[in-house]
Amino acid sequence: MIKQQLNRMILLLIIPFFFACEKIGNVPDVSQPIITQYVEEDTFTVGAEEITTGPQKDYEQGSDVVYKLTVASGLPLTKFRVKTTSDIFSNESRILKTEPENAIDSLGNFTQNVKDVVIYYSYHIAPLVPIGAAATVTFTFQNENNYVGTTTHTFNVIKQGSTSGKRLLVIDMPGNSLIPIAGIGSQDNLDNMSGTRTPGTGNGPYKKGPFYSLANRTDITYSSDALMNIPNIDFVGYRAKSAGISPLVLTNGEFYLVSPSDTTMLTSTYAGSTVTTIALVGSSGTANITVDGVTKTATYVTSTTQTATNFVTANAGAYSAAGYTLTSSAANLIWSAKNPNMGSKTGKIANVTGTLSGTQIRDEKNDLLASVIRQMTSSLPVGQTLKKVYFKRLDNITTDANQTRVTSTYFDQLTHDNEFDVLLNGIQAGGRTIAGPIGYNQVYGFVMEDGRRGLIKVTPSVIGTFPVSLPTAGNGVLYGSIKFQEN
């Protein structure tokens, strides 16, 4: 009796197990197709044919992108579809080859009972797809239970004809109140605003140096570092401290990009530049003032401002004969160079009677930059010179039949150097080694004596919701983008 009860219990335990096994074994295979997408530049042999995958012309308008799609499905495949976010789907897009061969017809229907397939598909980018547009291609495979698998690929379309040239290198210096990633400063930021490099301190993310190297993709803040990297310095940022009249008209206070070779600009010895300033103090008597060997006597009358005015009236002619324009501003006497390359001069004032005296005022940062440039020049081997770069503003061209106007949008669309022969035509012959004064959204072309060429676009005033300062304000930094060739 007990044995029968045990058998009955065992049977009751075993029956559910068998039913459970039968239920699991009959679960239908509903797996979606699994797709492996390959769009790298490569070459495959399919039968007797060679197929090159990847973008055939770097995603250029009117070119093809060839995909290798490897599909595995638990059930036979029935349908293949292609969709794109582009406004235009070209009829030139097509299946190049399948393995097994001819597995899909022209309507995307599978013609064979296959669960695994390799498809080589050529997607044609229509010529009218906008430059810079982000196009997403979606491939969908469906099996006989209507389960689908998809894979997508997104790329940015470039201008038709671009790949007849070489791809440009790009340096982004976006700059805004939150992201001071990179930029080009002026002499105001040289040596961390102190004239010396203090151990343990840095210039921080917001202060950028005046020297810029394309090879290093960075600014150089310290004069000692600049002297060790002379061959790599391509641009120098400079903020004019006085108006210029020759060899180029300059606006006081504006920011300029300068060729390292332009020592007239970088040593502040252009015509119109301030040579020295003497501020008068005192309330009586006389003082002798000497600039570049010319000595004249100042006599106090009523105020230091009137004393300065009288001194200019009496002695402007004498200093003019020596090559200087003498003016006054309040109690300050200002000597400016009448001709370029007159050099930096020391002004002296010596009290003779009473209390009339004064002090020489100089821009320390201007003097520091001039000193560094002179050291660079003297440290080069015989026969070598600082890099020479020629500039031309391109976004405001309206009458030059030999050049094309390059707007900010045009700049953004350029990915290769195929248009440089036209866009940068005649820049070197123009001989201008200074770019500026710098303003928002400007585009400048540059040509270097070593053969490199490129474009610089100045940032807009706002990026997203963040304002961007011009280099004449804020931290004194030029922000923008550079696209250039590399030797």
XYZ file of C-alpha atoms in Angstrom:
487
model
C 0.000 0.000 0.000
C 2.789 2.310 0.977
C 4.644 1.375 -2.257
C 1.618 2.294 -4.389
C 1.328 5.656 -2.673
C 4.996 6.402 -3.331
C 4.655 5.494 -7.012
C 1.605 7.733 -7.308
C 3.504 10.654 -5.751
C 6.500 10.156 -8.050
C 4.193 10.048 -11.064
C 2.529 13.314 -10.010
C 5.944 14.976 -9.751
C 7.186 13.687 -13.108
C 4.095 14.612 -15.202
C 4.525 18.417 -14.802
C 8.157 18.051 -15.733
C 7.301 16.399 -19.058
C 4.677 19.003 -19.860
C 7.150 21.762 -19.010
C 9.740 20.261 -21.334
C 7.243 20.037 -24.154
C 6.217 23.686 -23.676
C 9.805 24.973 -23.769
C 10.673 22.892 -26.798
C 7.793 24.314 -28.850
C 8.536 28.004 -28.248
C 8.717 29.544 -31.757
C 11.947 31.220 -32.920
C 11.086 34.906 -33.133
C 14.641 36.336 -33.112
C 15.042 39.575 -35.050
C 17.681 39.674 -37.789
C 21.106 40.638 -36.429
C 23.043 43.039 -38.668
C 26.743 43.852 -38.718
C 27.450 47.063 -40.616
C 30.866 47.786 -42.140
C 31.584 51.134 -43.822
C 35.340 51.460 -43.415
C 37.585 51.941 -46.428
C 38.463 48.412 -47.512
C 38.447 46.095 -50.525
C 36.655 42.716 -50.739
C 36.711 40.074 -53.454
C 33.233 38.796 -54.240
C 33.389 36.068 -56.841
C 35.458 37.545 -59.653
C 34.666 41.128 -58.636
C 36.480 43.510 -56.270
C 34.299 45.836 -54.212
C 35.652 48.825 -52.307
C 33.663 49.754 -49.222
C 33.468 53.069 -47.398
C 32.923 56.626 -48.621
C 34.259 56.789 -52.162
C 34.859 60.572 -51.935
C 34.672 61.485 -48.241
C 30.849 61.865 -48.363
C 30.991 64.399 -51.176
C 27.822 65.492 -52.979
C 27.238 63.223 -55.971
C 29.450 60.413 -54.644
C 28.799 56.897 -53.331
C 29.098 55.297 -49.908
C 29.465 51.499 -50.089
C 28.298 49.391 -47.133
C 28.937 45.765 -46.306
C 25.936 44.401 -44.376
C 26.235 40.939 -42.823
C 22.867 39.576 -41.640
C 21.990 36.514 -39.525
C 18.385 35.541 -38.778
C 16.751 32.587 -36.990
C 14.070 32.543 -39.666
C 14.195 33.034 -43.440
C 14.564 36.654 -44.514
C 11.827 38.230 -46.603
C 12.422 41.955 -47.060
C 15.246 44.537 -47.315
C 14.523 48.288 -47.066
C 16.617 51.452 -47.152
C 15.507 54.834 -45.804
C 17.329 58.145 -45.456
C 16.743 61.405 -43.620
C 17.940 63.272 -46.680
C 15.298 65.200 -48.611
C 16.462 63.432 -51.767
C 16.832 59.680 -52.287
C 18.818 59.006 -55.427
C 17.732 56.308 -57.861
C 21.419 55.556 -58.332
C 21.494 53.891 -54.888
C 21.528 50.123 -55.418
C 22.626 46.665 -54.337
C 26.010 45.868 -55.859
C 26.298 42.247 -54.833
C 24.862 39.650 -52.470
C 26.223 36.436 -51.037
C 24.596 34.134 -51.956
C 24.326 35.764 -55.344
C 21.055 37.378 -56.482
C 19.383 36.813 -53.111
C 17.316 40.015 -53.375
C 15.360 41.469 -56.285
C 15.147 45.151 -57.334
C 12.154 45.722 -55.019
C 14.005 44.477 -51.925
C 12.282 41.084 -51.778
C 14.351 38.031 -50.919
C 14.155 35.567 -53.791
C 15.830 32.701 -51.955
C 15.136 30.905 -48.708
C 18.097 32.289 -46.769
C 18.690 33.084 -43.120
C 22.199 34.466 -43.578
C 23.234 36.943 -46.232
C 25.974 39.470 -47.050
C 24.921 42.557 -48.998
C 27.153 45.164 -50.615
C 25.050 48.267 -50.979
C 25.992 51.530 -52.703
C 24.221 54.608 -51.323
C 24.432 57.550 -53.739
C 24.518 61.025 -52.191
C 22.419 63.197 -54.468
C 24.229 66.320 -55.741
C 21.456 68.569 -54.391
C 21.752 67.381 -50.791
C 22.796 70.533 -48.866
C 26.443 70.976 -47.977
C 27.025 70.202 -44.323
C 23.735 68.339 -43.956
C 23.763 65.375 -41.590
C 22.365 62.413 -43.541
C 21.298 59.226 -41.748
C 20.871 56.008 -43.740
C 18.777 53.229 -42.149
C 18.878 49.606 -43.348
C 16.014 47.305 -42.292
C 15.771 43.509 -42.663
C 12.556 41.582 -42.047
C 12.038 37.841 -41.588
C 8.999 35.670 -42.289
C 7.536 36.304 -38.820
C 7.708 40.036 -39.530
C 10.410 40.658 -36.963
C 12.875 43.303 -38.082
C 16.436 44.336 -37.434
C 17.873 47.744 -38.285
C 21.221 49.499 -38.461
C 21.921 53.172 -39.136
C 24.830 55.316 -40.248
C 25.082 59.126 -40.099
C 27.543 61.322 -41.973
C 27.953 64.976 -42.989
C 27.852 65.865 -46.665
C 30.720 67.899 -48.101
C 30.861 70.136 -51.158
C 31.012 68.487 -54.577
C 34.523 68.530 -56.034
C 36.226 68.809 -52.638
C 38.168 65.575 -52.877
C 40.085 66.728 -55.923
C 42.215 68.433 -53.240
C 43.671 67.356 -49.908
C 41.715 67.402 -46.670
C 42.327 70.506 -44.590
C 43.545 70.424 -41.026
C 41.214 72.265 -38.657
C 41.927 74.083 -35.404
C 38.840 75.207 -33.496
C 39.217 78.070 -31.022
C 35.525 78.628 -30.162
C 35.892 80.658 -26.998
C 33.014 81.873 -24.878
C 32.442 82.749 -21.278
C 32.431 79.100 -20.242
C 34.784 77.399 -22.704
C 38.045 79.299 -23.291
C 39.509 76.253 -25.045
C 42.069 77.993 -27.207
C 42.851 81.303 -28.804
C 45.515 83.835 -29.710
C 46.326 86.621 -27.263
C 48.356 89.805 -27.584
C 51.432 91.290 -25.917
C 49.170 92.261 -23.005
C 49.190 88.592 -21.917
C 52.896 88.017 -22.485
C 54.709 86.462 -19.504
C 51.535 86.217 -17.450
C 50.943 89.941 -17.138
C 53.964 90.400 -14.880
C 57.028 90.571 -17.086
C 58.478 87.550 -15.284
C 57.550 83.919 -14.967
C 56.752 83.187 -11.337
C 57.324 79.566 -10.201
C 54.140 77.719 -9.388
C 51.833 80.073 -11.250
C 50.195 79.834 -14.662
C 48.383 82.106 -17.000
C 45.132 80.209 -16.437
C 42.694 79.097 -19.150
C 41.573 82.608 -20.066
C 44.883 84.368 -20.789
C 46.393 83.330 -24.121
C 49.842 84.195 -25.372
C 50.579 86.313 -28.446
C 52.651 83.660 -30.235
C 50.749 80.928 -32.075
C 52.020 77.674 -33.562
C 50.016 75.700 -36.119
C 52.316 72.707 -35.662
C 51.699 72.630 -31.910
C 48.044 73.752 -32.181
C 48.536 76.151 -29.301
C 49.478 79.612 -28.171
C 52.770 80.401 -26.436
C 52.493 82.689 -23.427
C 56.016 82.994 -22.106
C 58.864 84.760 -23.881
C 61.330 82.065 -22.811
C 59.173 79.393 -24.494
C 58.820 81.503 -27.623
C 62.592 81.835 -27.912
C 62.885 78.044 -27.806
C 60.201 77.549 -30.491
C 61.123 80.161 -33.096
C 60.745 77.793 -36.112
C 57.209 76.838 -35.025
C 55.752 80.322 -34.543
C 53.354 81.201 -37.382
C 51.291 84.149 -36.097
C 51.701 86.865 -33.491
C 48.755 88.654 -31.893
C 49.286 92.390 -31.421
C 47.132 95.145 -29.955
C 48.041 98.585 -31.259
C 48.782 101.113 -28.508
C 49.006 104.049 -30.890
C 47.644 104.881 -34.334
C 49.845 104.098 -37.327
C 50.264 105.781 -40.700
C 52.993 103.744 -42.400
C 53.646 101.153 -43.726
C 50.008 100.472 -42.837
C 47.246 102.580 -41.372
C 46.540 101.223 -37.884
C 43.787 102.050 -35.427
C 44.768 102.631 -31.829
C 43.494 99.901 -29.497
C 42.600 97.380 -32.231
C 43.821 93.756 -32.451
C 45.894 92.543 -35.407
C 47.398 89.229 -36.499
C 50.962 89.795 -37.622
C 53.588 87.823 -39.504
C 56.518 86.985 -37.162
C 58.794 88.558 -39.779
C 57.118 91.971 -39.486
C 59.500 93.410 -36.925
C 58.379 96.971 -37.711
C 54.931 96.172 -36.368
C 55.972 93.888 -33.522
C 58.605 96.243 -32.155
C 56.116 99.165 -32.358
C 58.374 101.115 -34.684
C 55.803 101.864 -37.392
C 55.222 105.490 -38.353
C 52.788 107.007 -35.877
C 53.812 104.743 -33.016
C 54.533 106.355 -29.668
C 58.280 106.529 -29.076
C 58.113 107.841 -25.532
C 55.893 109.838 -23.193
C 56.948 112.203 -20.384
C 54.444 113.222 -17.718
C 55.179 116.628 -16.194
C 54.905 117.263 -12.450
C 55.709 120.245 -10.258
C 54.520 123.818 -9.759
C 57.453 126.090 -10.586
C 60.765 126.478 -12.363
C 62.317 124.844 -15.393
C 63.480 121.427 -16.610
C 65.506 120.132 -19.551
C 63.899 117.430 -21.717
C 65.992 115.210 -24.006
C 64.719 112.776 -26.654
C 67.102 111.196 -29.170
C 69.810 113.774 -28.492
C 67.553 116.806 -28.850
C 67.351 118.789 -25.592
C 64.860 121.580 -24.959
C 63.827 123.504 -21.830
C 60.324 123.462 -20.369
C 59.204 126.423 -18.241
C 56.335 126.116 -15.778
C 53.339 128.417 -16.443
C 50.091 128.285 -14.434
C 49.714 124.462 -14.684
C 51.510 121.395 -15.970
C 48.881 121.115 -18.747
C 49.632 124.639 -19.973
C 53.353 124.022 -19.553
C 53.057 120.966 -21.844
C 51.049 122.963 -24.403
C 53.645 125.761 -24.455
C 56.485 123.255 -24.788
C 54.870 121.717 -27.872
C 54.326 125.127 -29.470
C 57.917 126.146 -28.908
C 59.697 122.901 -29.799
C 57.572 120.817 -32.190
C 59.623 122.054 -35.153
C 62.939 121.012 -33.634
C 61.729 117.502 -32.875
C 60.065 117.249 -36.272
C 63.433 117.876 -37.888
C 64.758 114.958 -35.835
C 61.943 112.702 -37.087
C 59.310 112.971 -34.367
C 55.818 114.383 -34.063
C 55.450 116.102 -30.696
C 51.984 116.482 -29.135
C 50.566 116.855 -25.663
C 47.644 115.401 -23.734
C 46.959 117.149 -20.443
C 50.354 117.160 -18.675
C 51.818 114.433 -20.923
C 54.295 115.149 -23.719
C 54.128 112.506 -26.463
C 56.757 111.843 -29.144
C 55.609 109.746 -32.123
C 57.720 108.396 -34.977
C 57.281 110.199 -38.309
C 58.909 107.337 -40.206
C 58.997 103.573 -39.650
C 61.865 101.766 -37.921
C 63.098 104.733 -35.919
C 63.393 102.467 -32.891
C 62.483 102.798 -29.252
C 63.988 105.913 -27.665
C 64.532 106.875 -24.052
C 63.154 110.210 -22.934
C 64.818 112.075 -20.063
C 63.766 115.058 -17.953
C 66.104 116.833 -15.524
C 65.044 119.558 -13.099
C 66.956 122.845 -13.475
C 65.104 125.262 -11.155
C 62.072 125.164 -8.894
C 60.052 121.898 -8.731
C 59.300 121.199 -12.406
C 60.217 117.624 -13.258
C 58.564 114.510 -14.667
C 58.682 110.797 -15.377
C 58.988 108.750 -18.537
C 55.953 106.588 -19.254
C 56.398 103.461 -21.361
C 54.166 100.507 -22.204
C 56.032 97.628 -20.549
C 54.269 94.962 -22.596
C 55.127 96.677 -25.865
C 58.749 96.885 -24.737
C 58.722 93.229 -23.679
C 57.348 92.046 -27.028
C 59.865 94.209 -28.903
C 62.681 92.737 -26.821
C 61.563 89.172 -27.558
C 61.265 89.836 -31.295
C 64.765 91.338 -31.375
C 66.133 88.334 -29.475
C 64.430 85.979 -31.918
C 65.949 87.787 -34.866
C 69.462 87.857 -33.416
C 69.395 84.199 -32.325
C 68.647 82.799 -35.796
C 71.497 81.232 -37.759
C 73.036 83.377 -40.486
C 70.808 83.445 -43.549
C 67.625 82.459 -41.694
C 64.721 84.803 -40.978
C 61.532 84.707 -38.960
C 58.559 83.130 -40.750
C 56.880 85.378 -43.263
C 53.094 85.215 -43.639
C 50.883 87.238 -45.973
C 47.233 88.030 -45.216
C 44.151 89.298 -46.994
C 40.636 89.791 -45.765
C 38.243 87.759 -47.944
C 34.726 88.181 -46.528
C 34.354 91.768 -47.801
C 35.543 91.315 -51.398
C 33.181 93.002 -53.847
C 35.267 94.338 -56.750
C 38.217 91.944 -57.126
C 37.480 89.870 -60.231
C 40.407 87.555 -59.447
C 39.155 86.464 -56.033
C 36.024 84.961 -54.548
C 34.276 86.392 -51.514
C 34.571 83.942 -48.631
C 31.770 84.393 -46.104
C 31.557 82.592 -42.764
C 29.176 80.075 -44.345
C 31.524 79.522 -47.282
C 34.370 78.955 -44.814
C 32.326 76.377 -42.889
C 31.635 74.411 -46.087
C 35.302 74.018 -47.003
C 36.824 70.659 -46.104
C 39.608 70.327 -48.701
C 42.123 72.657 -50.335
C 40.831 72.190 -53.898
C 39.643 75.829 -54.080
C 42.732 77.447 -52.585
C 44.291 78.381 -55.916
C 41.285 80.600 -56.586
C 40.443 81.752 -53.061
C 44.012 82.715 -52.124
C 45.100 84.006 -55.504
C 47.427 87.021 -55.322
C 47.705 87.206 -51.539
C 51.466 86.799 -51.476
C 51.884 89.324 -54.270
C 49.817 91.767 -52.191
C 52.628 91.777 -49.637
C 50.435 92.520 -46.606
C 51.876 90.948 -43.449
C 49.132 92.179 -41.111
C 45.516 91.022 -40.713
C 43.025 93.315 -39.010
C 41.655 95.203 -37.306
C 39.860 92.052 -36.194
C 36.040 92.009 -36.049
C 33.327 89.372 -35.671
C 32.695 86.897 -38.535
C 35.620 88.110 -40.612
C 37.522 85.672 -42.828
C 41.182 86.108 -43.716
C 43.275 84.098 -46.133
C 46.963 83.541 -45.456
C 49.916 82.326 -47.500
C 53.274 81.393 -46.022
C 56.652 81.475 -47.700
C 57.107 77.773 -46.906
C 54.128 76.999 -49.155
C 51.398 76.443 -46.593
C 48.089 78.187 -47.120
C 44.952 78.537 -45.103
C 41.966 80.517 -43.860
C 41.093 82.078 -40.520
C 37.497 82.789 -39.503
C 36.798 85.031 -36.525
C 34.084 83.850 -34.149
C 30.574 85.365 -34.219
C 29.544 87.567 -31.311
C 27.422 84.794 -29.795
C 27.919 81.018 -29.843
C 24.697 79.330 -28.837
C 23.593 81.529 -25.967
C 27.090 82.518 -24.872
C 28.583 85.897 -25.837
C 32.145 85.978 -27.163
C 34.387 88.977 -26.592
C 36.501 90.532 -29.296
C 40.248 90.544 -28.557
C 39.988 94.260 -27.794
C 37.918 93.422 -24.706
C 37.643 90.808 -21.982
C 40.758 88.668 -21.789
C 42.227 90.075 -24.979
C 41.987 86.822 -26.955
C 41.141 86.139 -30.610
C 38.714 83.228 -31.015
C 37.716 81.494 -34.238
C 38.715 78.632 -36.539
C 41.727 77.927 -38.731
C 41.700 75.639 -41.776
C 45.078 75.038 -43.358
C 47.376 72.807 -45.333
C 50.222 70.993 -43.632
C 53.500 70.249 -45.377
